[in-house]
Tab-separated table of C-alpha atoms in Angstrom:
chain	number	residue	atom	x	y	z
Z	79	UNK	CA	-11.100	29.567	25.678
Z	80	UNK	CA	-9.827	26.769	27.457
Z	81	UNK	CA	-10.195	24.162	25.345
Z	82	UNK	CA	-8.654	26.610	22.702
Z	83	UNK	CA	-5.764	27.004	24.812
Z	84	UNK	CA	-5.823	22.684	25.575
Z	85	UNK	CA	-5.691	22.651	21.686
Z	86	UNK	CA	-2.624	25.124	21.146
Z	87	UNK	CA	-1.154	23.602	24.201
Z	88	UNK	CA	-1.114	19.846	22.190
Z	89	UNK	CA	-0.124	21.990	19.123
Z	90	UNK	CA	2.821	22.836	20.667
Z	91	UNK	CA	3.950	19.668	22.131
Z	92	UNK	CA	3.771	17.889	19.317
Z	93	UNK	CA	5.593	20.457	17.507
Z	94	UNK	CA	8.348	19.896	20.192
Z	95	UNK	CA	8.295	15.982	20.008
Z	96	UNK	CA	9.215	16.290	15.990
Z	97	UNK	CA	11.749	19.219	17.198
Z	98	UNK	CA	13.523	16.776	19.149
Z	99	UNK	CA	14.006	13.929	16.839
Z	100	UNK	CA	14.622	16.211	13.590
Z	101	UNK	CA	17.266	17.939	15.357
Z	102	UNK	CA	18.992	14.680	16.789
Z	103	UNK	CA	18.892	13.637	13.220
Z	104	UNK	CA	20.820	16.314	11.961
Z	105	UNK	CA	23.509	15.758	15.078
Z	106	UNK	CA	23.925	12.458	14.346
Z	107	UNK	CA	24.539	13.122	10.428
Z	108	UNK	CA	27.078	16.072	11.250
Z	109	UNK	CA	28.583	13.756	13.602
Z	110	UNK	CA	29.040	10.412	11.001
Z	111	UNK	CA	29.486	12.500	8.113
Z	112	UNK	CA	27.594	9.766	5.709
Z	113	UNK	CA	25.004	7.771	5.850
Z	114	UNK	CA	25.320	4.663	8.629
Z	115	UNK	CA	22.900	3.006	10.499
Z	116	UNK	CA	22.223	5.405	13.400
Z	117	UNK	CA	21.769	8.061	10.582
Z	118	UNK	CA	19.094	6.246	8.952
Z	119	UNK	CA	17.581	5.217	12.006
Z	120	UNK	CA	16.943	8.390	13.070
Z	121	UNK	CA	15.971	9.616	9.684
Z	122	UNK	CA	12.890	7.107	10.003
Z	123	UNK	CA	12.004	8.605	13.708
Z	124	UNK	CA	11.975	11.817	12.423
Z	125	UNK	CA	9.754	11.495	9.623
Z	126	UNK	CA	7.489	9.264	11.658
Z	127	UNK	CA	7.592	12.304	14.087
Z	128	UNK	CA	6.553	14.501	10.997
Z	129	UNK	CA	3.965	12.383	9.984
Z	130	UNK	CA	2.541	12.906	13.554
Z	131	UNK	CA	2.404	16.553	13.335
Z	132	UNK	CA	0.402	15.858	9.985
Z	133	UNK	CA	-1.554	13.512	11.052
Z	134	UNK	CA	-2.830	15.497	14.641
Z	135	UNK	CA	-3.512	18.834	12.184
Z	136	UNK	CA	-6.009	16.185	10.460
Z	137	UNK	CA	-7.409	15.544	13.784
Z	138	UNK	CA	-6.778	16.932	16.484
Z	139	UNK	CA	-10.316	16.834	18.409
Z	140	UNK	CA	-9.020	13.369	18.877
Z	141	UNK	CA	-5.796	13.730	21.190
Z	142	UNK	CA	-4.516	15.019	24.240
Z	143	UNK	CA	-0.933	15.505	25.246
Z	144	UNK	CA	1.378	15.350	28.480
Z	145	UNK	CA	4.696	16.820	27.272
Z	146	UNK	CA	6.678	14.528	29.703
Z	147	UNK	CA	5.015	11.351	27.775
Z	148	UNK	CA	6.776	12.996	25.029
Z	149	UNK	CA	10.105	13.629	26.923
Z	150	UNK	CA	10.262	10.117	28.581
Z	151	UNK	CA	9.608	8.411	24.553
Z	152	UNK	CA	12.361	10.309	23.399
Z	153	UNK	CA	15.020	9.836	26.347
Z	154	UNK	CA	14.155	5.826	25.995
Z	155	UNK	CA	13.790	5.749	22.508
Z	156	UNK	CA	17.838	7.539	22.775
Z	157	UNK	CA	19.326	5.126	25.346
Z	158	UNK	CA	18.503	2.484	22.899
Z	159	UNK	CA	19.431	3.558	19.924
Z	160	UNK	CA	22.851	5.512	21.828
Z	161	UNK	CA	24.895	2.266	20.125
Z	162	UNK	CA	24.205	3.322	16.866
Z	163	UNK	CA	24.678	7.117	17.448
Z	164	UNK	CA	27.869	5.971	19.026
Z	165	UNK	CA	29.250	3.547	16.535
Z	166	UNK	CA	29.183	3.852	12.804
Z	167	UNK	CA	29.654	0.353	12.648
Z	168	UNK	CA	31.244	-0.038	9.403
Z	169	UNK	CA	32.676	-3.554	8.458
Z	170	UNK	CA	36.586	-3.152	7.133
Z	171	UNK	CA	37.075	-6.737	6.599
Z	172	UNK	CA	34.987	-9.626	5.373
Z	173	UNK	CA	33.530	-11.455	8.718
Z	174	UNK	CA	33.647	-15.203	6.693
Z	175	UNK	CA	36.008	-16.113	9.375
Z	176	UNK	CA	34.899	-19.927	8.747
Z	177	UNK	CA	34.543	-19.921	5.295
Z	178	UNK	CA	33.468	-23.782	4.630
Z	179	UNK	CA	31.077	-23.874	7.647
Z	180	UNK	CA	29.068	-20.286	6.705
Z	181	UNK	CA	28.776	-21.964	3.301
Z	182	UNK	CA	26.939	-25.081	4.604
Z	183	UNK	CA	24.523	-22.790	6.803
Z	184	UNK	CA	24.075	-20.563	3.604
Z	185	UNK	CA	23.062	-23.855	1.879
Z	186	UNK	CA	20.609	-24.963	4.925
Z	187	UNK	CA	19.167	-20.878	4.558
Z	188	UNK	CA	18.751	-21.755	0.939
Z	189	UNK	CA	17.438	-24.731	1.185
Z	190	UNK	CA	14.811	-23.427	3.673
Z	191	UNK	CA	13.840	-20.317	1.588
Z	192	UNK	CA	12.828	-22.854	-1.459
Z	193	UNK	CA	10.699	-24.856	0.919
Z	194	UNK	CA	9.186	-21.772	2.310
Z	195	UNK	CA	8.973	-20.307	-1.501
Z	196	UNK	CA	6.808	-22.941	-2.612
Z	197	UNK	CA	4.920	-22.909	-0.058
Z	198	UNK	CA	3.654	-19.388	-0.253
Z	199	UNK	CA	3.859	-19.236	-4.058
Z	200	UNK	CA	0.171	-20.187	-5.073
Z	201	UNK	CA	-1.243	-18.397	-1.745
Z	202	UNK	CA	0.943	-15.002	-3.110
Z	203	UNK	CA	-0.287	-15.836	-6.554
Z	204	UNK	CA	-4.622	-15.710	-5.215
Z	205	UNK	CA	-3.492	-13.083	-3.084
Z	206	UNK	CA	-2.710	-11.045	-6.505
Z	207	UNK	CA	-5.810	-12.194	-8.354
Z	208	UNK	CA	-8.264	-11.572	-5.912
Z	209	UNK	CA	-10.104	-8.369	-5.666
Z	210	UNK	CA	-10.927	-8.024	-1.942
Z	211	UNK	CA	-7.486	-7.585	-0.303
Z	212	UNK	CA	-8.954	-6.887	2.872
Z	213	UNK	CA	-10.686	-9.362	3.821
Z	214	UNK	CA	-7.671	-11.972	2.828
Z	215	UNK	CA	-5.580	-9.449	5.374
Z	216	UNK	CA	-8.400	-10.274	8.115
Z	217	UNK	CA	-8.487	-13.927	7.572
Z	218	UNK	CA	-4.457	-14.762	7.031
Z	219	UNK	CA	-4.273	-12.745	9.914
Z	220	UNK	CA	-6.584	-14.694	11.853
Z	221	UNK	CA	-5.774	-18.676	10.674
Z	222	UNK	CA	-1.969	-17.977	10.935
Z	223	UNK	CA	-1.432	-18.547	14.533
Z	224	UNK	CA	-3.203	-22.245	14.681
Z	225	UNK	CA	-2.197	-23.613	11.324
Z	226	UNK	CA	1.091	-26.195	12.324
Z	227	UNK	CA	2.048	-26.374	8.488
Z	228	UNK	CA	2.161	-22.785	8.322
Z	229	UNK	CA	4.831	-22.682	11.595
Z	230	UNK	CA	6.711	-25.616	9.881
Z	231	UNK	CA	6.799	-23.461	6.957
Z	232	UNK	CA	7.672	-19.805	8.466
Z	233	UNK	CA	10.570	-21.450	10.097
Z	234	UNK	CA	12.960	-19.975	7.574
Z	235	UNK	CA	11.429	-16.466	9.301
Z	236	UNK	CA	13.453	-17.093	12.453
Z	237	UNK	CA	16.736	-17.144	10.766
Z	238	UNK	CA	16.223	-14.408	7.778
Z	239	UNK	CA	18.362	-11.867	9.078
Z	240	UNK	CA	21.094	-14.289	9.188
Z	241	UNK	CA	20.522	-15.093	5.467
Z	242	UNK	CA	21.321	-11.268	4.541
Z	243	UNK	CA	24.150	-11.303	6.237
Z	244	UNK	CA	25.593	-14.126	4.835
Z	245	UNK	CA	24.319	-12.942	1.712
Z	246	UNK	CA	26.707	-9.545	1.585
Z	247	UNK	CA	29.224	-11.706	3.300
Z	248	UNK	CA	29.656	-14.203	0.157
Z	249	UNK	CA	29.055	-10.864	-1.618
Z	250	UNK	CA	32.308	-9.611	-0.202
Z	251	UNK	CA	34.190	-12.468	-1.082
Z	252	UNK	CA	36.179	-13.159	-4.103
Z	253	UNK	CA	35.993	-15.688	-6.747
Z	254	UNK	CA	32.229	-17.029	-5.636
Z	255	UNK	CA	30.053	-19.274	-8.083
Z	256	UNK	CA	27.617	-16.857	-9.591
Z	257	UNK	CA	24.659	-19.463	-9.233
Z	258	UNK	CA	25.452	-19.686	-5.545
Z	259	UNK	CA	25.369	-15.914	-5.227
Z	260	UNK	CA	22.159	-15.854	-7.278
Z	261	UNK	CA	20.553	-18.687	-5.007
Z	262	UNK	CA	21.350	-17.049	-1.366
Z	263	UNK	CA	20.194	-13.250	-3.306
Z	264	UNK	CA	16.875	-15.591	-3.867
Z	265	UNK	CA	16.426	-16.956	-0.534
Z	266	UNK	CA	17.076	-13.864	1.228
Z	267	UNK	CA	14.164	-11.231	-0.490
Z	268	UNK	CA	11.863	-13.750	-2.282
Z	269	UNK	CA	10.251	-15.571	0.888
Z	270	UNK	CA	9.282	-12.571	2.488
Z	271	UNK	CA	8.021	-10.819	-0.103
Z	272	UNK	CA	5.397	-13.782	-1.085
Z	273	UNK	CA	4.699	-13.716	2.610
Z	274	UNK	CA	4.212	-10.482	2.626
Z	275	UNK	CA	1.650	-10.443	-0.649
Z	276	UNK	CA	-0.047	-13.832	0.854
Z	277	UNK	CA	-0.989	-11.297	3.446
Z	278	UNK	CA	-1.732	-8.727	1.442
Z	279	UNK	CA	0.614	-6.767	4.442
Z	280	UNK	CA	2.788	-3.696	3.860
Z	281	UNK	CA	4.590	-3.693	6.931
Z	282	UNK	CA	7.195	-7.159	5.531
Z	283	UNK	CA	7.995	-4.973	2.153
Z	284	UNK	CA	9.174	-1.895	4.719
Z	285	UNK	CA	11.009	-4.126	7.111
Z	286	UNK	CA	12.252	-6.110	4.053
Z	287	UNK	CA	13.959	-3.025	2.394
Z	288	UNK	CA	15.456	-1.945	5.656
Z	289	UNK	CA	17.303	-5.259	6.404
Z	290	UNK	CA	18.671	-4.357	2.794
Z	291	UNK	CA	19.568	-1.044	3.979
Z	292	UNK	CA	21.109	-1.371	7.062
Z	293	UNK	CA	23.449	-4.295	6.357
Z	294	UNK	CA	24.352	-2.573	2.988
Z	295	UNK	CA	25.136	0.796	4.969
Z	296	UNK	CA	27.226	-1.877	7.550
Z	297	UNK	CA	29.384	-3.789	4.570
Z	298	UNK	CA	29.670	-1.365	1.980
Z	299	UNK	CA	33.472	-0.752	2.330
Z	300	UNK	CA	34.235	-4.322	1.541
Z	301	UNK	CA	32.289	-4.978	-1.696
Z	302	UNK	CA	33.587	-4.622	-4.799
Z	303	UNK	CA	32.446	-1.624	-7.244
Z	304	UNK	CA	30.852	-3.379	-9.463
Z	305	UNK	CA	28.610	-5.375	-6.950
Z	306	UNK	CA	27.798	-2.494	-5.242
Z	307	UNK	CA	26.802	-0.780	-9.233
Z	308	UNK	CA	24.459	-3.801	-9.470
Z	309	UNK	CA	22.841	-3.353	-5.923
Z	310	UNK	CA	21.866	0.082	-6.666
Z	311	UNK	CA	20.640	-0.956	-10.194
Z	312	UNK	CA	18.530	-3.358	-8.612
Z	313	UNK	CA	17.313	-1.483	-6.546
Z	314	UNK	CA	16.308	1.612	-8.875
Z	315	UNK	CA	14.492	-1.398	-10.661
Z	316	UNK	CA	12.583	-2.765	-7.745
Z	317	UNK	CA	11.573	0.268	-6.013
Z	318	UNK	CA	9.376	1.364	-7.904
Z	319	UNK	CA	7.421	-1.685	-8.418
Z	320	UNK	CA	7.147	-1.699	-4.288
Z	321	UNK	CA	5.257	1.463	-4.646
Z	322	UNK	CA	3.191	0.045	-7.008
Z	323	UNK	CA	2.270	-2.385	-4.877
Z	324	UNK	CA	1.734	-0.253	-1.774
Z	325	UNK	CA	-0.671	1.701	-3.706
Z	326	UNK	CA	-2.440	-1.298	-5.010
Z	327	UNK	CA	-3.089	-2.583	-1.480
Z	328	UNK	CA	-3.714	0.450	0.346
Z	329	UNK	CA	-6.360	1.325	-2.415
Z	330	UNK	CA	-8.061	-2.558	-2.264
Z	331	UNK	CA	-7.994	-2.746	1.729
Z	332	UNK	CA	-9.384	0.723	2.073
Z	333	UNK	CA	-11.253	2.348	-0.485
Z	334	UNK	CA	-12.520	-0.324	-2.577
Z	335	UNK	CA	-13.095	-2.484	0.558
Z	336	UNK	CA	-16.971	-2.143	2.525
Z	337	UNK	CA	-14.783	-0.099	4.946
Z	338	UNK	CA	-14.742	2.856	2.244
Z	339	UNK	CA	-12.305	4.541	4.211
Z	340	UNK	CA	-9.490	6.565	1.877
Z	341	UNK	CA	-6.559	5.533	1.014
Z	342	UNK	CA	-4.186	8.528	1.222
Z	343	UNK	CA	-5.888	9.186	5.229
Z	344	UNK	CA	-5.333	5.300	5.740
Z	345	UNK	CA	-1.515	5.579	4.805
Z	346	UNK	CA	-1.143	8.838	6.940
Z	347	UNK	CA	-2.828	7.524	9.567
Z	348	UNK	CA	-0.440	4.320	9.569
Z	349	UNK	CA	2.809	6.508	8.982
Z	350	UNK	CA	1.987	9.028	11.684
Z	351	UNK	CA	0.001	7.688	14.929
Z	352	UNK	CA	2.435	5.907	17.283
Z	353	UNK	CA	3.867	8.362	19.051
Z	354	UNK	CA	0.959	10.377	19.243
Z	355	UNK	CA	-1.083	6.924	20.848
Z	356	UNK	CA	1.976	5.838	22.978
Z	357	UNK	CA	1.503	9.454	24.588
Z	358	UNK	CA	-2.510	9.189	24.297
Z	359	UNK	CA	-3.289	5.310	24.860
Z	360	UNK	CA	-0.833	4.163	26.607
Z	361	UNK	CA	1.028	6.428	29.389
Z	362	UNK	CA	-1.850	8.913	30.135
Z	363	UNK	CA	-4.330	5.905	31.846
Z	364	UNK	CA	-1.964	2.845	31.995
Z	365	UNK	CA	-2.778	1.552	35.829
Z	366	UNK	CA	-1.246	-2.319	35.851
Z	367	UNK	CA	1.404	-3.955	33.867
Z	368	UNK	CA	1.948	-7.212	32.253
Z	369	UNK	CA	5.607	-8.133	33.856
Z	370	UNK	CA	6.754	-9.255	30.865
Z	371	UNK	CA	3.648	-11.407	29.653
Z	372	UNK	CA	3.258	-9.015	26.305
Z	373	UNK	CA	6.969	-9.885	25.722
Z	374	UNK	CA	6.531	-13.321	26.013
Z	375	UNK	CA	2.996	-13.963	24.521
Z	376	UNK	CA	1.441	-15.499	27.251
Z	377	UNK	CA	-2.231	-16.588	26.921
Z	378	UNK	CA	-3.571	-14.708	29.973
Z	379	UNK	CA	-2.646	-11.211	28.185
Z	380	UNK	CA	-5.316	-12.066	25.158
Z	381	UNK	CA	-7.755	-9.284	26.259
Z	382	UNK	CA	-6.441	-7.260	28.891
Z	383	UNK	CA	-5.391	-3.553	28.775
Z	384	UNK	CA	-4.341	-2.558	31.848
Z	385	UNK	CA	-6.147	0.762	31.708
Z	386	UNK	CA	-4.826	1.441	28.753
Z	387	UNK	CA	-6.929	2.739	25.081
Z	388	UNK	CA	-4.860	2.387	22.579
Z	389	UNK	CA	-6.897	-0.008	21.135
Z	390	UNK	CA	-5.537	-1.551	17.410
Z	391	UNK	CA	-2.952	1.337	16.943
Z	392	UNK	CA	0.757	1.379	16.779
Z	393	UNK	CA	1.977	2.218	20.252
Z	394	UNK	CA	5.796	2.366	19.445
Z	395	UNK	CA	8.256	-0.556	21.132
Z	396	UNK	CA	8.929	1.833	24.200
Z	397	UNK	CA	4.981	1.524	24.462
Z	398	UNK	CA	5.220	-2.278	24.115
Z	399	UNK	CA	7.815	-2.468	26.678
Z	400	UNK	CA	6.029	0.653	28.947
Z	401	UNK	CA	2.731	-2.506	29.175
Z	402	UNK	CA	5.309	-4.977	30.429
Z	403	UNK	CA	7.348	-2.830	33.046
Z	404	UNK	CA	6.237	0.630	33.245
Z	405	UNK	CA	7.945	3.636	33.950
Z	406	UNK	CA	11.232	2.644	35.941
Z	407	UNK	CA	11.198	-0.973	34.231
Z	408	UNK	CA	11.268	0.539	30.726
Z	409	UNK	CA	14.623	3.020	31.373
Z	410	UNK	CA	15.966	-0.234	33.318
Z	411	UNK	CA	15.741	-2.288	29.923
Z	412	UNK	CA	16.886	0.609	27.656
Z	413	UNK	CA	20.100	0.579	29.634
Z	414	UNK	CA	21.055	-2.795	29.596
Z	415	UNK	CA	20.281	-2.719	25.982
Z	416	UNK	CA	22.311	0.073	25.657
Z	417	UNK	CA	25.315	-1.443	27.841
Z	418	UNK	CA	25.449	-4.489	26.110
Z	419	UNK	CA	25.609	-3.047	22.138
Z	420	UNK	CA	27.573	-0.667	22.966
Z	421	UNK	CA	30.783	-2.768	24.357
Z	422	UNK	CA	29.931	-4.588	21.116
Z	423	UNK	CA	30.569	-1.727	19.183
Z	424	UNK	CA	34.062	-1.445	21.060
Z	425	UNK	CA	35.183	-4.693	19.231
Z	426	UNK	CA	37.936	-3.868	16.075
Z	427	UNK	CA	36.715	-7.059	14.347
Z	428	UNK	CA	32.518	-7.937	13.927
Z	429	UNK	CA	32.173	-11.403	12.817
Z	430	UNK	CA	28.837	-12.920	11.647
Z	431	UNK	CA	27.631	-13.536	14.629
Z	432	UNK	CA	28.275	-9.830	15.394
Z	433	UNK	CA	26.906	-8.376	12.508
Z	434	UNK	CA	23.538	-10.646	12.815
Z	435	UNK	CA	22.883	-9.657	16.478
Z	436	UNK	CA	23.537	-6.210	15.492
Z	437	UNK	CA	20.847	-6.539	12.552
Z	438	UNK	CA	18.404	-7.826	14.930
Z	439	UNK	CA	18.829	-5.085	17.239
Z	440	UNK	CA	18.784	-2.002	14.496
Z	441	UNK	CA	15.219	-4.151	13.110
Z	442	UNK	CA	13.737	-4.135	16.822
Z	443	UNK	CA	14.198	-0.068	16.807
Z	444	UNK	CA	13.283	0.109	13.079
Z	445	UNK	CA	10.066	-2.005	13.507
Z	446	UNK	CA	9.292	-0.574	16.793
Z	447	UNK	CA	8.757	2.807	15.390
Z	448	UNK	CA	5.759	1.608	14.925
Z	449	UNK	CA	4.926	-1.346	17.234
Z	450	UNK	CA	6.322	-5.105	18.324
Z	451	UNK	CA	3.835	-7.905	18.254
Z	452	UNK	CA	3.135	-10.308	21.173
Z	453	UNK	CA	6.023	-12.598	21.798
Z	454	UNK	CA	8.887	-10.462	20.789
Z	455	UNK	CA	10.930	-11.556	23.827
Z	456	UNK	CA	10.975	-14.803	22.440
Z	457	UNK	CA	12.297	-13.707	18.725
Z	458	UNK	CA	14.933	-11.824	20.667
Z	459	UNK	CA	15.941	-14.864	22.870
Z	460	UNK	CA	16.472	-16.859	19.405
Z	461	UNK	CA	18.383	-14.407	18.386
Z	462	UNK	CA	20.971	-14.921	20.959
Z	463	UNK	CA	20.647	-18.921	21.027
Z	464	UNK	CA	21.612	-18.261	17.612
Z	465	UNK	CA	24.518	-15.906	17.875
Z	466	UNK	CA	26.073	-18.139	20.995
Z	467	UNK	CA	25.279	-21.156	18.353
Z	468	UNK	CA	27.281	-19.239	15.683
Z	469	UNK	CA	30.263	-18.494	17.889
Z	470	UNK	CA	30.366	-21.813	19.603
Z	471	UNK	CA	30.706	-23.349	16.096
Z	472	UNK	CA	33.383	-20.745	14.870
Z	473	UNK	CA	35.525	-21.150	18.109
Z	474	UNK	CA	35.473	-24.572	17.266
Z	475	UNK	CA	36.081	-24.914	13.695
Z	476	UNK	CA	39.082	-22.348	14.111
Z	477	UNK	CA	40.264	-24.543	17.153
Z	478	UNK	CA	40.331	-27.618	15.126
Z	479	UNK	CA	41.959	-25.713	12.137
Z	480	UNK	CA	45.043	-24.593	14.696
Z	481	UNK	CA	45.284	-28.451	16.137
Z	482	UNK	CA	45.832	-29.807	12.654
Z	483	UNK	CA	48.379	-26.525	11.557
């Protein structure tokens, strides 16, 4: 009897956790009355929360729940997405405030994305032929960290949000050479996606389509009909052939790999664990923390837990950020965070910088649904040396354009 009442206690928690974030969903739609970023944000928490309620009826022997693990992922998980339940962010006019420099970086971004395209071509290309997907997930997995051509190479990964901006940007703007257009639409999806399949990875087609999405939902009022007619036909087009692939992979890692494990449980299992291991894992036997050495990759983190038994699983960012600074540390974070986008969201005009920082930020809570990797500090701190870069050089260009008027 009381483990039957431990079970239908968990049952009910869980229950409550989806509750939450299906019900926030529905605010924040009522509230934005379309689709923006904070709406599809929280679209993706809630269905991750759904899958978790699916995924403990498959199995719930395995877990057991504290309710205020639950509460305390939700509260952080809403200070940092507040900005975006706050702000629609919607971009009324074209942020090309430096039209002749943006084109050079586009051209650099381009120029990058070939290298990085070739590159990854004939890896993408095995990766396609070969008939034991997992095992090329294990190794590229394992070889990509000490390989120095490989970092040369995946240096067009540090600036790709960028490249999507500037892609809807020249998008926007009138009277644009079609081969141009065609180029930067190139160099923003196709190096990914052969990274992605040279990996025989699922996670860069997800992330890849939400970039899409959320700087689409941004921009949308300034492009033209008919570009926005071709997005969605594209689209239409390309989707499906992502699903084709997702099946194709899941099938060869799992269930035709010596793993025999099946597909369809694989794929809920991935969709539907986080939460359910950040409250399990993580929080219930945590007992030191890393003080910022998961954030920042550093080498005496390789094989410590701190108490912890999560294990491979997705742990959620606020369980990534819960290793670093625990309880108090987290919320401390989360508010800054929160502080800082949101007096961004006060501005009337978002410029590229603006926009790109933003896209970082909404791809750190999209990704982190699931989990951040080691060294996610670091991506973040580019980030910034890049958006100061970006403003230092507009300031400057615009200066020198007043001096000569």
């Amino acid at each position: 009897d009381r483990l039957r009442s431990r079970g239908l206690g968990d049952v009910y928690k869980r229950q409550i956790n989806s509750f939450l974030y299906v019900v926030t969903f529905i605010y924040v739609y009522s509230k934005h009355r379309t689709i923006s970023v904070g709406v599809f944000l929280m679209f993706m928490y809630a269905t991750i929360s759904l899958f978790c309620v699916i995924n403990y009826n498959a199995s719930s022997h395995f877990w057991h729940f504290s309710f205020f693990s639950f509460l305390y992922l939700y509260i952080v998980i809403l200070i940092f997405m507040k900005p975006f339940m706050k702000n629609r962010f919607v971009i009324h006019e074209n942020p090309l405030s430096s039209y002749n420099i943006y084109r050079t970086i586009a051209k650099v971004y381009i120029a990058l994305a070939i290298f990085s395209s070739i590159v990854y071509f004939p890896i993408a290309l095995d990766s396609l032929r070969s008939s034991d997907l997992a095992d090329i997930y294990e190794v590229a997995h394992e070889e990509k960290e000490g390989n120095l051509f490989s970092k040369f190479t995946n240096l067009f990964f540090h600036v790709r949000y960028l490249g999507m901006v500037l892609f809807f940007s020249f998008l926007a703007k009138e009277k644009q050479s079609k081969i141009f257009l065609f180029l930067l639409g190139i160099a923003a999806f196709l190096p990914v996606i052969l990274a992605t399949i040279s990996l025989a990875s699922r996670g860069g087609m997800v992330a890849l389509f939400a970039n899409f999405a959320i700087v689409y939902l941004m921009m949308k009022d300034i492009l033209p009909k008919y570009v926005k007619r071709t997005l969605i036909i594209a689209v239409s087009i390309i989707i499906p052939l992502i699903l084709i692939y997702f099946i194709a992979v899941t099938v060869s890692r799992f269930e035709e790999s010596s793993l025999n494990i099946d597909a369809g449980e694989s794929m809920m299992y991935y969709l539907g664990h986080s939460m359910l291991t950040f409250n399990y894992g993580v929080m219930d036997t945590i007992q030191n923390y890393a003080n910022g050495a998961y954030m920042f990759d550093c080498s005496s983190l390789k094989d410590i837990r701190f108490g912890t038994h999560f294990g491979t699983n997705f742990i959620t960012f606020v369980g990534v950020l819960y290793l670093d600074f625990g309880l108090v540390g987290t919320v401390l974070v989360a508010i800054i965070f929160c502080s800082y986008f949101c007096k961004i969201g006060r501005r009337r005009y978002l410029d590229i910088p603006d926009i790109y920082l933003l896209l970082t930020y909404s791809m750190l809570i999209f990704n982190g649904v699931f989990v951040l990797g080691r060294g996610y500090g670091i991506q973040l701190l580019e980030a910034w040396i890049i958006y100061f870069l970006l403003k230092f050089i507009q300031r400057a260009t615009i200066g020198r354009m007043h001096l000569r008027a």
